[in-house]
Amino acid sequence: MLSLSLQRHFGSWDLDCSLVWRGEGICGLFGPSGSGKSTLLRAIAGLDRRAGDRLTWRGAELGPLPPERRAIGLVFQDARLFSHLTVRGNLLLAAGKGRGRWPMEALAERLGFRELLDKPAPALSGGQRQRVALARALLAEPTLLLLDEPFSALDRRSRLHLIHELQQLQRESDLPMLYVTHAMEEVSMLCDELILIEEGRALAQGGPDALFARLDLPLAARDDGGVILCATLKHWCPEEQMAELDVDGQSLFVTMPLPPDAPGPVRIKVAARDVVIATRPIEGSSLSNCLTTRLREEREGLPGQSLLQLGLGQQILLARITRRSSLRLALEGGQELFAYIKAVSLLGEA
Ligand code: ADP
Ligand code: MG
């Protein structure tokens, strides 16, 4: 378990943050730029120690310990490798004393930089340096790994690949990770738990599925706001390259170029901006995914916008429409609404 209570005052900006995390799996620290996420990680890593900090990890008081005695790994947004060493040299310097969970070569292979092991560190691109920095942190065998927007400078394809690999490595090793990001997509794919940071405070904590569905948090009004749903993959149609999903008894079709490994539970993300609302079924349109829902709650989003929370069996869907449309449709709580889904992303197996 990680427990912390910290105060910082930087000019007119204050951080006053208390939080407790069970210290298992991957926990996302999520919040806008400047909300204090890096400040929290630096304090946990011991790079910024102040009298009055209360900080314990697995029952041990961290306060007095310098960074090198905390056994906490940190991967920054910009990898800081030793420039006079090769990649291998950098990794050997960090590698723990034990046998290690992963041999260096195997880890380099998985993270896609094996052919770079004997290159001088300065010859690497930004993305390659991040891969090496992650391997270096893992080889040091920390008891907790802190990741500060580690893949934000990478292109989307590499980022998704590394996120997937990071998740696999976490599952194999059980190494607890705190992952800082401001990308909702990364949280949906990676995090078991989420702590929202806002203006130096922990605003909310819980499972991403539950937090994403709340209208009282700033998440719902984000441009990429939306929900994660549990569904069951029923079958795949090779002619149409489509998979049929079951969401609480209703069908949803998603494009899937290749057959799935096996039918079973999957998680999907539906962005609120990709949901079209109708009070009657729409005819003669290209929209083909329609879920019957019930309006639970409506709130103002950004100016001119309205956010709708819709009940879908035991689950919740969010829709973002204009205030104008909301008034025109004269929506009422409890009303049955047809939710047409324009886009679905498959996050993976549940
Ligand atoms: P985030 O990582 O969420 O983007 P940071 O923790 O980096 O946010 O920064 C939060 C705020 O604290 C910012 O306004 C930043 O300028 C300020 N800040 C962070 N560290 C220092 C410091 N050492 N001295 C002065 N201001 C700082
Ligand atoms: Mg930061």
Tab-separated table of C-alpha atoms and ligand atoms in Angstrom:
chain	number	residue	atom	x	y	z
A	1	MET	CA	0.000	0.000	0.000
A	2	LEU	CA	1.119	3.528	-0.798
A	3	SER	CA	-0.044	6.301	1.421
A	4	LEU	CA	0.956	9.911	1.079
A	5	SER	CA	0.127	13.352	2.332
A	6	LEU	CA	2.134	16.176	0.793
A	7	GLN	CA	2.038	19.951	0.597
A	8	ARG	CA	3.940	22.150	-1.856
A	9	HIS	CA	3.736	25.887	-2.456
A	10	PHE	CA	5.203	27.174	-5.697
A	11	GLY	CA	4.377	30.870	-5.869
A	12	SER	CA	0.601	31.101	-6.095
A	13	TRP	CA	0.266	27.413	-6.982
A	14	ASP	CA	-0.458	24.978	-4.138
A	15	LEU	CA	-0.413	21.244	-3.940
A	16	ASP	CA	-2.192	19.676	-0.986
A	17	CYS	CA	-2.614	16.038	-1.785
A	18	SER	CA	-3.502	13.016	0.323
A	19	LEU	CA	-4.074	9.637	-1.197
A	20	VAL	CA	-3.993	5.950	-0.467
A	21	TRP	CA	-3.468	3.325	-3.154
A	22	ARG	CA	-3.581	-0.401	-2.521
A	23	GLY	CA	-0.332	-0.733	-4.515
A	24	GLU	CA	-1.314	-3.462	-6.930
A	25	GLY	CA	-1.663	-3.526	-10.704
A	26	ILE	CA	-1.442	-0.348	-12.744
A	27	CYS	CA	-2.873	2.841	-11.318
A	28	GLY	CA	-3.268	5.870	-13.566
A	29	LEU	CA	-2.579	9.368	-12.256
A	30	PHE	CA	-4.705	11.371	-14.609
A	31	GLY	CA	-5.133	15.106	-14.849
A	32	PRO	CA	-4.517	18.163	-16.996
A	33	SER	CA	-1.081	19.598	-17.588
A	34	GLY	CA	0.101	21.540	-14.534
A	35	SER	CA	-2.153	19.702	-12.067
A	36	GLY	CA	0.774	18.330	-10.035
A	37	LYS	CA	1.253	14.786	-11.324
A	38	SER	CA	5.011	15.044	-11.877
A	39	THR	CA	5.411	16.798	-8.538
A	40	LEU	CA	3.772	13.795	-6.847
A	41	LEU	CA	6.005	11.292	-8.659
A	42	ARG	CA	9.148	13.251	-7.846
A	43	ALA	CA	8.205	13.214	-4.163
A	44	ILE	CA	7.467	9.466	-4.202
A	45	ALA	CA	10.780	8.778	-5.955
A	46	GLY	CA	12.601	10.903	-3.374
A	47	LEU	CA	13.869	13.511	-5.855
A	48	ASP	CA	12.080	16.226	-3.900
A	49	ARG	CA	12.092	15.654	-0.141
A	50	ARG	CA	10.596	18.105	2.339
A	51	ALA	CA	10.105	18.098	6.061
A	52	GLY	CA	6.453	17.398	6.784
A	53	ASP	CA	5.973	14.931	3.924
A	54	ARG	CA	4.107	11.811	5.005
A	55	LEU	CA	4.911	8.964	2.691
A	56	THR	CA	4.802	5.213	3.290
A	57	TRP	CA	5.197	2.334	0.869
A	58	ARG	CA	4.393	-1.214	2.006
A	59	GLY	CA	4.437	-0.110	5.610
A	60	ALA	CA	7.882	1.546	5.474
A	61	GLU	CA	8.347	5.273	6.062
A	62	LEU	CA	10.028	6.661	2.922
A	63	GLY	CA	10.474	10.244	4.100
A	64	PRO	CA	14.083	10.051	5.282
A	65	LEU	CA	15.338	7.757	2.491
A	66	PRO	CA	17.289	9.138	-0.481
A	67	PRO	CA	16.116	7.994	-3.949
A	68	GLU	CA	18.721	5.230	-4.303
A	69	ARG	CA	17.503	3.537	-1.111
A	70	ARG	CA	13.817	3.512	-2.012
A	71	ALA	CA	13.903	0.752	-4.688
A	72	ILE	CA	11.442	2.829	-6.688
A	73	GLY	CA	11.949	3.099	-10.449
A	74	LEU	CA	11.092	6.192	-12.461
A	75	VAL	CA	10.722	6.565	-16.215
A	76	PHE	CA	10.518	10.178	-17.334
A	77	GLN	CA	8.949	11.623	-20.439
A	78	ASP	CA	12.456	12.203	-21.794
A	79	ALA	CA	14.813	9.294	-21.171
A	80	ARG	CA	18.016	10.308	-19.455
A	81	LEU	CA	20.614	7.800	-20.653
A	82	PHE	CA	24.357	8.079	-20.102
A	83	SER	CA	25.647	9.438	-23.394
A	84	HIS	CA	29.186	8.007	-23.069
A	85	LEU	CA	27.807	4.447	-22.886
A	86	THR	CA	26.177	2.069	-25.342
A	87	VAL	CA	22.622	0.934	-24.810
A	88	ARG	CA	23.968	-2.295	-23.289
A	89	GLY	CA	26.273	-0.284	-21.033
A	90	ASN	CA	23.348	1.780	-19.785
A	91	LEU	CA	21.325	-1.345	-19.066
A	92	LEU	CA	24.171	-3.183	-17.309
A	93	LEU	CA	24.738	-0.214	-15.043
A	94	ALA	CA	21.135	-0.351	-13.890
A	95	ALA	CA	20.653	-4.124	-13.739
A	96	GLY	CA	19.936	-5.474	-10.268
A	97	LYS	CA	22.222	-7.771	-8.355
A	98	GLY	CA	19.890	-10.754	-8.580
A	99	ARG	CA	19.267	-13.034	-11.563
A	100	GLY	CA	16.439	-10.748	-12.656
A	101	ARG	CA	13.061	-11.699	-13.958
A	102	TRP	CA	13.892	-11.022	-17.592
A	103	PRO	CA	17.239	-11.536	-19.307
A	104	MET	CA	18.389	-8.260	-20.872
A	105	GLU	CA	18.287	-9.585	-24.447
A	106	ALA	CA	14.763	-10.942	-24.028
A	107	LEU	CA	13.524	-7.653	-22.636
A	108	ALA	CA	15.217	-5.724	-25.475
A	109	GLU	CA	13.498	-8.051	-27.949
A	110	ARG	CA	10.078	-7.529	-26.422
A	111	LEU	CA	10.463	-3.786	-26.293
A	112	GLY	CA	11.724	-3.744	-29.872
A	113	PHE	CA	15.312	-2.508	-29.549
A	114	ARG	CA	17.451	-5.650	-29.534
A	115	GLU	CA	19.365	-4.566	-32.634
A	116	LEU	CA	20.338	-1.352	-30.857
A	117	LEU	CA	22.095	-2.920	-27.861
A	118	ASP	CA	25.598	-2.066	-29.082
A	119	LYS	CA	24.776	1.387	-30.420
A	120	PRO	CA	25.988	4.452	-28.512
A	121	ALA	CA	23.108	5.948	-26.518
A	122	PRO	CA	23.185	9.351	-28.325
A	123	ALA	CA	22.516	7.584	-31.677
A	124	LEU	CA	18.989	6.641	-30.579
A	125	SER	CA	15.790	8.389	-31.598
A	126	GLY	CA	13.440	9.733	-28.922
A	127	GLY	CA	11.154	6.714	-29.183
A	128	GLN	CA	14.060	4.274	-28.979
A	129	ARG	CA	15.417	6.031	-25.895
A	130	GLN	CA	12.042	5.622	-24.175
A	131	ARG	CA	12.063	1.876	-24.833
A	132	VAL	CA	15.574	1.614	-23.384
A	133	ALA	CA	14.605	3.734	-20.376
A	134	LEU	CA	11.701	1.401	-19.633
A	135	ALA	CA	13.943	-1.671	-19.887
A	136	ARG	CA	16.523	-0.016	-17.657
A	137	ALA	CA	13.915	0.721	-14.998
A	138	LEU	CA	12.622	-2.873	-15.090
A	139	LEU	CA	16.114	-4.400	-14.920
A	140	ALA	CA	16.813	-2.491	-11.715
A	141	GLU	CA	14.119	-4.658	-10.071
A	142	PRO	CA	12.229	-1.916	-8.235
A	143	THR	CA	9.363	-2.670	-5.851
A	144	LEU	CA	7.319	0.119	-7.468
A	145	LEU	CA	7.615	1.646	-10.913
A	146	LEU	CA	6.626	5.254	-11.598
A	147	LEU	CA	6.032	6.213	-15.217
A	148	ASP	CA	5.663	9.888	-16.120
A	149	GLU	CA	3.988	10.140	-19.541
A	150	PRO	CA	6.625	7.708	-20.830
A	151	PHE	CA	5.267	7.300	-24.356
A	152	SER	CA	3.753	10.718	-25.023
A	153	ALA	CA	6.402	11.656	-27.616
A	154	LEU	CA	5.911	8.453	-29.644
A	155	ASP	CA	3.685	7.992	-32.665
A	156	ARG	CA	0.347	6.312	-31.930
A	157	ARG	CA	1.273	2.905	-33.344
A	158	SER	CA	4.461	2.585	-31.263
A	159	ARG	CA	2.629	3.939	-28.253
A	160	LEU	CA	-0.110	1.327	-28.455
A	161	HIS	CA	2.466	-1.424	-28.953
A	162	LEU	CA	4.465	-0.355	-25.900
A	163	ILE	CA	1.343	0.043	-23.794
A	164	HIS	CA	0.348	-3.501	-24.632
A	165	GLU	CA	3.844	-4.781	-23.845
A	166	LEU	CA	3.958	-2.829	-20.580
A	167	GLN	CA	0.667	-4.376	-19.525
A	168	GLN	CA	1.959	-7.892	-20.283
A	169	LEU	CA	5.161	-7.235	-18.333
A	170	GLN	CA	3.119	-5.977	-15.390
A	171	ARG	CA	0.901	-9.066	-15.404
A	172	GLU	CA	3.925	-11.385	-15.509
A	173	SER	CA	5.869	-9.607	-12.790
A	174	ASP	CA	3.140	-8.226	-10.511
A	175	LEU	CA	5.274	-5.111	-10.253
A	176	PRO	CA	2.950	-2.290	-9.115
A	177	MET	CA	2.990	0.734	-11.416
A	178	LEU	CA	1.845	4.333	-11.131
A	179	TYR	CA	1.305	5.638	-14.627
A	180	VAL	CA	0.965	9.364	-15.281
A	181	THR	CA	-0.884	10.382	-18.402
A	182	HIS	CA	-3.362	12.872	-19.738
A	183	ALA	CA	-4.479	10.577	-22.567
A	184	MET	CA	-7.799	8.884	-21.900
A	185	GLU	CA	-7.024	6.203	-24.454
A	186	GLU	CA	-3.990	5.077	-22.451
A	187	VAL	CA	-6.001	4.927	-19.238
A	188	SER	CA	-8.730	2.850	-20.903
A	189	MET	CA	-6.237	0.339	-22.207
A	190	LEU	CA	-3.843	0.087	-19.314
A	191	CYS	CA	-5.115	1.102	-15.914
A	192	ASP	CA	-6.862	-1.069	-13.315
A	193	GLU	CA	-7.478	1.949	-11.160
A	194	LEU	CA	-7.491	5.690	-11.641
A	195	ILE	CA	-6.750	8.690	-9.456
A	196	LEU	CA	-7.874	12.026	-10.890
A	197	ILE	CA	-5.540	14.889	-10.052
A	198	GLU	CA	-6.837	18.422	-10.345
A	199	GLU	CA	-5.109	21.577	-9.115
A	200	GLY	CA	-2.801	19.736	-6.751
A	201	ARG	CA	-5.531	17.592	-5.231
A	202	ALA	CA	-6.806	14.055	-5.630
A	203	LEU	CA	-10.323	14.683	-6.914
A	204	ALA	CA	-11.620	11.129	-7.313
A	205	GLN	CA	-10.387	7.558	-7.276
A	206	GLY	CA	-11.809	4.303	-8.575
A	207	GLY	CA	-12.054	1.982	-11.536
A	208	PRO	CA	-11.780	3.753	-14.919
A	209	ASP	CA	-15.153	2.311	-15.997
A	210	ALA	CA	-16.948	3.853	-13.025
A	211	LEU	CA	-15.166	7.227	-13.165
A	212	PHE	CA	-15.595	7.659	-16.923
A	213	ALA	CA	-19.379	7.263	-16.590
A	214	ARG	CA	-19.784	10.060	-13.991
A	215	LEU	CA	-21.194	13.403	-15.056
A	216	ASP	CA	-19.943	15.214	-11.935
A	217	LEU	CA	-16.264	14.836	-12.920
A	218	PRO	CA	-14.436	16.834	-15.603
A	219	LEU	CA	-13.799	13.611	-17.596
A	220	ALA	CA	-17.217	13.453	-19.238
A	221	ALA	CA	-16.946	16.881	-20.876
A	222	ARG	CA	-13.531	16.193	-22.436
A	223	ASP	CA	-13.493	15.936	-26.179
A	224	ASP	CA	-12.477	12.260	-25.895
A	225	GLY	CA	-14.858	11.633	-22.950
A	226	GLY	CA	-16.874	8.441	-23.063
A	227	VAL	CA	-17.419	5.102	-21.396
A	228	ILE	CA	-15.888	1.663	-21.273
A	229	LEU	CA	-18.455	-1.104	-21.710
A	230	CYS	CA	-18.226	-4.819	-21.091
A	231	ALA	CA	-19.467	-6.864	-24.003
A	232	THR	CA	-19.353	-10.443	-25.234
A	233	LEU	CA	-17.926	-11.266	-28.616
A	234	LYS	CA	-20.450	-13.641	-30.163
A	235	HIS	CA	-19.208	-14.265	-33.679
A	236	TRP	CA	-17.190	-12.917	-36.539
A	237	CYS	CA	-18.344	-12.619	-40.128
A	238	PRO	CA	-15.506	-13.115	-42.646
A	239	GLU	CA	-17.433	-11.607	-45.619
A	240	GLU	CA	-18.145	-8.337	-43.828
A	241	GLN	CA	-15.081	-8.420	-41.540
A	242	MET	CA	-17.377	-7.537	-38.688
A	243	ALA	CA	-17.741	-8.939	-35.201
A	244	GLU	CA	-21.088	-9.097	-33.442
A	245	LEU	CA	-20.955	-8.126	-29.788
A	246	ASP	CA	-23.593	-8.551	-27.138
A	247	VAL	CA	-23.970	-5.622	-24.748
A	248	ASP	CA	-26.468	-6.403	-22.009
A	249	GLY	CA	-28.630	-8.376	-24.415
A	250	GLN	CA	-28.368	-5.960	-27.367
A	251	SER	CA	-26.247	-6.410	-30.496
A	252	LEU	CA	-23.440	-4.144	-31.594
A	253	PHE	CA	-21.366	-4.645	-34.745
A	254	VAL	CA	-17.718	-3.598	-34.914
A	255	THR	CA	-15.269	-3.708	-37.783
A	256	MET	CA	-12.665	-6.394	-37.197
A	257	PRO	CA	-10.333	-7.230	-40.093
A	258	LEU	CA	-9.083	-10.512	-38.620
A	259	PRO	CA	-10.940	-13.228	-36.722
A	260	PRO	CA	-10.651	-12.999	-32.933
A	261	ASP	CA	-8.686	-15.672	-31.052
A	262	ALA	CA	-11.852	-16.877	-29.373
A	263	PRO	CA	-15.352	-15.656	-28.525
A	264	GLY	CA	-15.621	-14.250	-25.033
A	265	PRO	CA	-15.802	-11.091	-22.946
A	266	VAL	CA	-14.247	-7.912	-24.355
A	267	ARG	CA	-14.041	-4.278	-23.299
A	268	ILE	CA	-15.026	-1.520	-25.679
A	269	LYS	CA	-14.846	2.254	-25.545
A	270	VAL	CA	-17.625	4.438	-26.873
A	271	ALA	CA	-16.904	8.178	-26.979
A	272	ALA	CA	-19.796	10.456	-26.017
A	273	ARG	CA	-19.310	12.481	-29.228
A	274	ASP	CA	-19.910	9.304	-31.286
A	275	VAL	CA	-23.412	8.740	-29.934
A	276	VAL	CA	-26.442	10.120	-31.811
A	277	ILE	CA	-29.710	10.301	-29.883
A	278	ALA	CA	-33.168	9.785	-31.332
A	279	THR	CA	-36.576	9.643	-29.682
A	280	ARG	CA	-37.823	7.413	-32.529
A	281	PRO	CA	-35.899	4.879	-34.622
A	282	ILE	CA	-34.102	6.531	-37.548
A	283	GLU	CA	-34.851	5.118	-40.999
A	284	GLY	CA	-32.863	5.222	-44.200
A	285	SER	CA	-29.473	6.117	-42.732
A	286	SER	CA	-26.070	4.447	-42.690
A	287	LEU	CA	-26.238	4.200	-38.901
A	288	SER	CA	-26.611	0.535	-38.055
A	289	ASN	CA	-25.686	0.231	-34.402
A	290	CYS	CA	-28.668	1.178	-32.285
A	291	LEU	CA	-28.983	0.538	-28.553
A	292	THR	CA	-32.194	1.128	-26.663
A	293	THR	CA	-31.450	3.118	-23.507
A	294	ARG	CA	-33.149	5.144	-20.822
A	295	LEU	CA	-32.171	8.704	-19.869
A	296	ARG	CA	-30.821	8.756	-16.324
A	297	GLU	CA	-29.342	12.233	-16.056
A	298	GLU	CA	-28.567	15.304	-18.111
A	299	ARG	CA	-25.944	17.963	-17.347
A	300	GLU	CA	-24.479	20.948	-19.063
A	301	GLY	CA	-21.077	20.210	-20.518
A	302	LEU	CA	-19.005	22.887	-22.200
A	303	PRO	CA	-20.998	25.984	-23.223
A	304	GLY	CA	-23.721	24.996	-25.666
A	305	GLN	CA	-23.295	21.309	-24.928
A	306	SER	CA	-25.371	18.818	-23.044
A	307	LEU	CA	-24.126	15.547	-21.589
A	308	LEU	CA	-26.549	12.661	-21.279
A	309	GLN	CA	-26.087	9.658	-19.031
A	310	LEU	CA	-28.033	6.747	-20.469
A	311	GLY	CA	-28.853	3.465	-18.761
A	312	LEU	CA	-28.075	0.395	-20.825
A	313	GLY	CA	-29.054	-2.637	-18.748
A	314	GLN	CA	-26.614	-2.603	-15.845
A	315	GLN	CA	-24.197	-0.382	-17.724
A	316	ILE	CA	-23.995	3.297	-18.608
A	317	LEU	CA	-23.515	5.070	-21.913
A	318	LEU	CA	-22.689	8.768	-22.303
A	319	ALA	CA	-23.863	10.938	-25.169
A	320	ARG	CA	-22.813	14.487	-25.979
A	321	ILE	CA	-25.285	16.567	-27.913
A	322	THR	CA	-25.838	20.288	-28.331
A	323	ARG	CA	-27.954	22.228	-25.887
A	324	ARG	CA	-30.067	23.201	-28.877
A	325	SER	CA	-30.783	19.544	-29.742
A	326	SER	CA	-31.587	18.775	-26.135
A	327	LEU	CA	-34.181	21.574	-26.013
A	328	ARG	CA	-35.626	20.603	-29.384
A	329	LEU	CA	-36.058	16.974	-28.287
A	330	ALA	CA	-37.547	18.101	-24.923
A	331	LEU	CA	-35.753	15.287	-23.106
A	332	GLU	CA	-37.086	14.035	-19.788
A	333	GLY	CA	-35.521	11.809	-17.156
A	334	GLY	CA	-36.533	8.160	-17.500
A	335	GLN	CA	-37.423	8.579	-21.178
A	336	GLU	CA	-36.568	5.788	-23.633
A	337	LEU	CA	-33.944	6.913	-26.136
A	338	PHE	CA	-32.410	5.232	-29.158
A	339	ALA	CA	-28.652	5.629	-29.044
A	340	TYR	CA	-26.958	5.263	-32.436
A	341	ILE	CA	-23.282	4.479	-32.097
A	342	LYS	CA	-21.050	5.913	-34.820
A	343	ALA	CA	-17.751	4.403	-33.654
A	344	VAL	CA	-16.580	1.750	-31.220
A	345	SER	CA	-13.001	0.945	-30.213
A	346	LEU	CA	-12.129	-2.508	-29.037
A	347	LEU	CA	-9.844	-2.301	-26.024
A	348	GLY	CA	-9.140	-6.010	-25.730
A	349	GLU	CA	-10.245	-8.983	-23.733
A	350	ALA	CA	-12.016	-8.273	-20.466
B	1	ADP	P1	1.922	18.047	-14.219
B	1	ADP	O1	2.976	16.996	-14.172
B	1	ADP	O2	0.584	17.591	-13.761
B	1	ADP	O3	1.838	18.689	-15.587
B	1	ADP	P2	3.672	19.477	-12.422
B	1	ADP	O4	3.702	18.654	-11.218
B	1	ADP	O5	4.859	19.382	-13.326
B	1	ADP	O6	2.327	19.230	-13.219
B	1	ADP	O7	3.550	21.011	-12.032
B	1	ADP	C1	2.498	21.524	-11.273
B	1	ADP	C2	2.717	23.014	-11.033
B	1	ADP	O8	3.796	23.201	-10.150
B	1	ADP	C3	3.061	23.796	-12.282
B	1	ADP	O9	2.401	25.021	-12.218
B	1	ADP	C4	4.551	23.954	-12.208
B	1	ADP	O10	4.975	25.101	-12.889
B	1	ADP	C5	4.800	24.039	-10.714
B	1	ADP	N1	6.109	23.511	-10.281
B	1	ADP	C6	6.465	22.220	-10.308
B	1	ADP	N2	7.708	22.051	-9.785
B	1	ADP	C7	8.132	23.283	-9.434
B	1	ADP	C8	9.335	23.798	-8.831
B	1	ADP	N3	10.332	22.982	-8.472
B	1	ADP	N4	9.412	25.116	-8.633
B	1	ADP	C9	8.388	25.953	-8.962
B	1	ADP	N5	7.236	25.536	-9.517
B	1	ADP	C10	7.109	24.229	-9.763
B	2	MG	MG	4.228	16.298	-15.708
